[in-house]
PDB file of C-alpha atoms in Angstrom:
ATOM      1  CA  MET A  30      12.725  69.754 -71.466  1.00  0.00           C
ATOM      2  CA  SER A  31      16.274  69.054 -71.602  1.00  0.00           C
ATOM      3  CA  MET A  32      19.612  69.942 -72.890  1.00  0.00           C
ATOM      4  CA  PHE A  33      21.585  66.842 -72.363  1.00  0.00           C
ATOM      5  CA  PRO A  34      20.864  63.668 -73.687  1.00  0.00           C
ATOM      6  CA  VAL A  35      19.620  61.117 -71.034  1.00  0.00           C
ATOM      7  CA  GLY A  36      21.035  58.106 -70.057  1.00  0.00           C
ATOM      8  CA  HIS A  37      24.496  59.530 -71.220  1.00  0.00           C
ATOM      9  CA  HIS A  38      26.018  59.745 -67.069  1.00  0.00           C
ATOM     10  CA  SER A  39      25.147  56.034 -66.550  1.00  0.00           C
ATOM     11  CA  ARG A  40      27.306  54.541 -69.425  1.00  0.00           C
ATOM     12  CA  GLU A  41      30.264  56.750 -68.281  1.00  0.00           C
ATOM     13  CA  THR A  42      29.679  55.903 -64.571  1.00  0.00           C
ATOM     14  CA  ASN A  43      29.348  52.142 -65.699  1.00  0.00           C
ATOM     15  CA  SER A  44      32.750  52.167 -68.355  1.00  0.00           C
ATOM     16  CA  ARG A  45      34.613  54.557 -65.353  1.00  0.00           C
ATOM     17  CA  GLY A  46      33.681  51.922 -62.797  1.00  0.00           C
ATOM     18  CA  ALA A  47      34.668  48.841 -65.109  1.00  0.00           C
ATOM     19  CA  SER A  48      37.780  50.737 -66.018  1.00  0.00           C
ATOM     20  CA  THR A  49      39.104  51.299 -62.469  1.00  0.00           C
ATOM     21  CA  GLU A  50      38.035  47.966 -60.946  1.00  0.00           C
ATOM     22  CA  GLN A  51      40.322  46.577 -64.020  1.00  0.00           C
ATOM     23  CA  LEU A  52      42.977  49.216 -63.183  1.00  0.00           C
ATOM     24  CA  LYS A  53      43.319  47.807 -59.616  1.00  0.00           C
ATOM     25  CA  GLU A  54      42.914  44.481 -60.780  1.00  0.00           C
ATOM     26  CA  ASP A  55      46.455  45.170 -63.177  1.00  0.00           C
ATOM     27  CA  LEU A  56      47.748  47.124 -60.673  1.00  0.00           C
ATOM     28  CA  ARG A  57      47.199  44.226 -57.599  1.00  0.00           C
ATOM     29  CA  HIS A  58      49.064  41.864 -60.294  1.00  0.00           C
ATOM     30  CA  LEU A  59      51.960  43.906 -61.031  1.00  0.00           C
ATOM     31  CA  SER A  60      52.611  44.393 -56.780  1.00  0.00           C
ATOM     32  CA  GLN A  61      52.265  40.602 -56.460  1.00  0.00           C
ATOM     33  CA  THR A  62      55.218  40.080 -59.414  1.00  0.00           C
ATOM     34  CA  VAL A  63      57.408  42.456 -57.564  1.00  0.00           C
ATOM     35  CA  GLU A  64      57.125  40.969 -54.213  1.00  0.00           C
ATOM     36  CA  GLU A  65      57.621  37.668 -55.956  1.00  0.00           C
ATOM     37  CA  LEU A  66      60.991  39.332 -57.439  1.00  0.00           C
ATOM     38  CA  VAL A  67      61.585  40.475 -54.541  1.00  0.00           C
ATOM     39  CA  SER A  68      61.367  37.216 -52.398  1.00  0.00           C
ATOM     40  CA  ALA A  69      63.102  35.559 -54.813  1.00  0.00           C
ATOM     41  CA  THR A  70      66.302  38.387 -55.006  1.00  0.00           C
ATOM     42  CA  ALA A  71      66.487  36.894 -51.096  1.00  0.00           C
ATOM     43  CA  ASP A  72      67.271  33.518 -51.472  1.00  0.00           C
ATOM     44  CA  ASP A  73      69.548  34.485 -55.279  1.00  0.00           C
ATOM     45  CA  SER A  74      68.523  31.002 -57.184  1.00  0.00           C
ATOM     46  CA  ARG A  75      69.786  32.738 -60.355  1.00  0.00           C
ATOM     47  CA  SER A  76      66.952  30.622 -62.783  1.00  0.00           C
ATOM     48  CA  ASN A  77      64.220  31.798 -60.519  1.00  0.00           C
ATOM     49  CA  VAL A  78      65.176  35.447 -60.452  1.00  0.00           C
ATOM     50  CA  LYS A  79      65.469  35.476 -64.364  1.00  0.00           C
ATOM     51  CA  GLU A  80      62.052  34.089 -64.572  1.00  0.00           C
ATOM     52  CA  LEU A  81      60.487  36.085 -62.424  1.00  0.00           C
ATOM     53  CA  ARG A  82      62.300  39.298 -63.741  1.00  0.00           C
ATOM     54  CA  SER A  83      60.981  38.259 -66.922  1.00  0.00           C
ATOM     55  CA  ARG A  84      57.276  37.742 -65.722  1.00  0.00           C
ATOM     56  CA  ALA A  85      57.912  41.416 -64.084  1.00  0.00           C
ATOM     57  CA  GLU A  86      58.893  43.409 -67.148  1.00  0.00           C
ATOM     58  CA  LYS A  87      55.946  41.298 -69.178  1.00  0.00           C
ATOM     59  CA  ARG A  88      53.285  42.613 -66.419  1.00  0.00           C
ATOM     60  CA  LEU A  89      55.016  45.678 -66.297  1.00  0.00           C
ATOM     61  CA  ARG A  90      54.508  46.149 -70.279  1.00  0.00           C
ATOM     62  CA  GLU A  91      51.355  44.994 -70.508  1.00  0.00           C
ATOM     63  CA  THR A  92      49.916  47.697 -67.471  1.00  0.00           C
ATOM     64  CA  ARG A  93      51.530  50.357 -69.168  1.00  0.00           C
ATOM     65  CA  THR A  94      49.997  49.939 -72.433  1.00  0.00           C
ATOM     66  CA  ARG A  95      46.509  49.589 -70.652  1.00  0.00           C
ATOM     67  CA  ILE A  96      47.017  52.768 -68.655  1.00  0.00           C
ATOM     68  CA  GLU A  97      48.088  54.643 -71.256  1.00  0.00           C
ATOM     69  CA  ALA A  98      44.885  53.086 -73.574  1.00  0.00           C
ATOM     70  CA  ARG A  99      42.727  54.444 -70.795  1.00  0.00           C
ATOM     71  CA  GLY A 100      44.262  57.766 -70.387  1.00  0.00           C
ATOM     72  CA  GLU A 101      43.902  58.258 -74.171  1.00  0.00           C
ATOM     73  CA  LYS A 102      40.171  57.124 -74.136  1.00  0.00           C
ATOM     74  CA  ALA A 103      39.571  59.170 -71.232  1.00  0.00           C
ATOM     75  CA  TYR A 104      41.263  62.425 -72.741  1.00  0.00           C
ATOM     76  CA  ASN A 105      39.170  61.814 -75.857  1.00  0.00           C
ATOM     77  CA  ASP A 106      35.674  60.681 -73.899  1.00  0.00           C
ATOM     78  CA  ALA A 107      36.576  63.803 -72.381  1.00  0.00           C
ATOM     79  CA  ARG A 108      36.911  65.924 -75.366  1.00  0.00           C
ATOM     80  CA  ASP A 109      33.855  64.638 -77.124  1.00  0.00           C
ATOM     81  CA  GLY A 110      31.973  65.531 -74.233  1.00  0.00           C
ATOM     82  CA  VAL A 111      33.287  69.172 -74.229  1.00  0.00           C
ATOM     83  CA  LEU A 112      32.673  69.360 -77.998  1.00  0.00           C
ATOM     84  CA  ASP A 113      28.804  67.793 -77.563  1.00  0.00           C
ATOM     85  CA  SER A 114      28.653  70.508 -74.772  1.00  0.00           C
ATOM     86  CA  ALA A 115      29.912  73.400 -76.860  1.00  0.00           C
ATOM     87  CA  ASP A 116      27.370  72.355 -79.622  1.00  0.00           C
ATOM     88  CA  MET A 117      24.277  72.213 -77.620  1.00  0.00           C
ATOM     89  CA  VAL A 118      25.107  75.485 -75.922  1.00  0.00           C
ATOM     90  CA  ASP A 119      26.062  76.902 -79.648  1.00  0.00           C
ATOM     91  CA  ARG A 120      22.182  75.434 -81.002  1.00  0.00           C
ATOM     92  CA  TYR A 121      20.413  76.751 -77.821  1.00  0.00           C
ATOM     93  CA  VAL A 122      21.814  79.975 -77.871  1.00  0.00           C
ATOM     94  CA  HIS A 123      20.776  80.279 -81.927  1.00  0.00           C
ATOM     95  CA  GLN A 124      17.396  79.055 -80.906  1.00  0.00           C
ATOM     96  CA  ASN A 125      16.715  81.715 -78.276  1.00  0.00           C
ATOM     97  CA  PRO A 126      18.652  84.257 -78.763  1.00  0.00           C
ATOM     98  CA  TRP A 127      17.132  86.921 -76.428  1.00  0.00           C
ATOM     99  CA  THR A 128      17.577  83.919 -73.628  1.00  0.00           C
ATOM    100  CA  GLY A 129      21.385  84.174 -74.332  1.00  0.00           C
ATOM    101  CA  ILE A 130      21.994  87.504 -74.063  1.00  0.00           C
ATOM    102  CA  GLY A 131      20.171  87.969 -71.022  1.00  0.00           C
ATOM    103  CA  ILE A 132      21.958  85.158 -69.547  1.00  0.00           C
ATOM    104  CA  GLY A 133      25.172  87.017 -70.969  1.00  0.00           C
ATOM    105  CA  THR A 134      23.565  89.782 -69.230  1.00  0.00           C
ATOM    106  CA  ALA A 135      23.338  88.607 -65.749  1.00  0.00           C
ATOM    107  CA  VAL A 136      27.045  87.335 -65.434  1.00  0.00           C
ATOM    108  CA  GLY A 137      28.589  90.347 -66.664  1.00  0.00           C
ATOM    109  CA  VAL A 138      26.504  92.169 -64.165  1.00  0.00           C
ATOM    110  CA  VAL A 139      27.484  89.203 -61.553  1.00  0.00           C
ATOM    111  CA  ILE A 140      31.189  89.777 -62.571  1.00  0.00           C
ATOM    112  CA  GLY A 141      30.884  93.230 -62.552  1.00  0.00           C
ATOM    113  CA  MET A 142      29.874  93.508 -58.786  1.00  0.00           C
ATOM    114  CA  ILE A 143      32.269  90.966 -57.646  1.00  0.00           C
ATOM    115  CA  VAL A 144      34.906  93.213 -59.367  1.00  0.00           C
ATOM    116  CA  GLY A 145      33.545  96.127 -58.178  1.00  0.00           C
ATOM    117  CA  ARG A 146      34.119  94.951 -54.469  1.00  0.00           C
ATOM    118  CA  ARG A 147      37.642  94.754 -54.911  1.00  0.00           C
TER     119      ARG A 147
END
């Protein structure tokens, strides 16, 4: 019997892949707009520059908002994953105290051997 939920990893991987693709697309759009702005400033037509600058600022704000939202989501997902894992470990140790003591002892012995060699 596994301690970890089945199928949880594949959903995260698909979500992460879609998020990465969306981020790439956002950055590609932003890059195109900035390139257009640079090109427009070369011919110095004031109305064209203002329009492209406005579009670039809008895309920059949209991209920044999306990136911040993804960062918050990634943080929350990581935090929830750590809390879920800690909860599972806590339950496992309470259900199997002697196994937990054995694992703790083994880890202590290994760390002691590593530290003792220095």
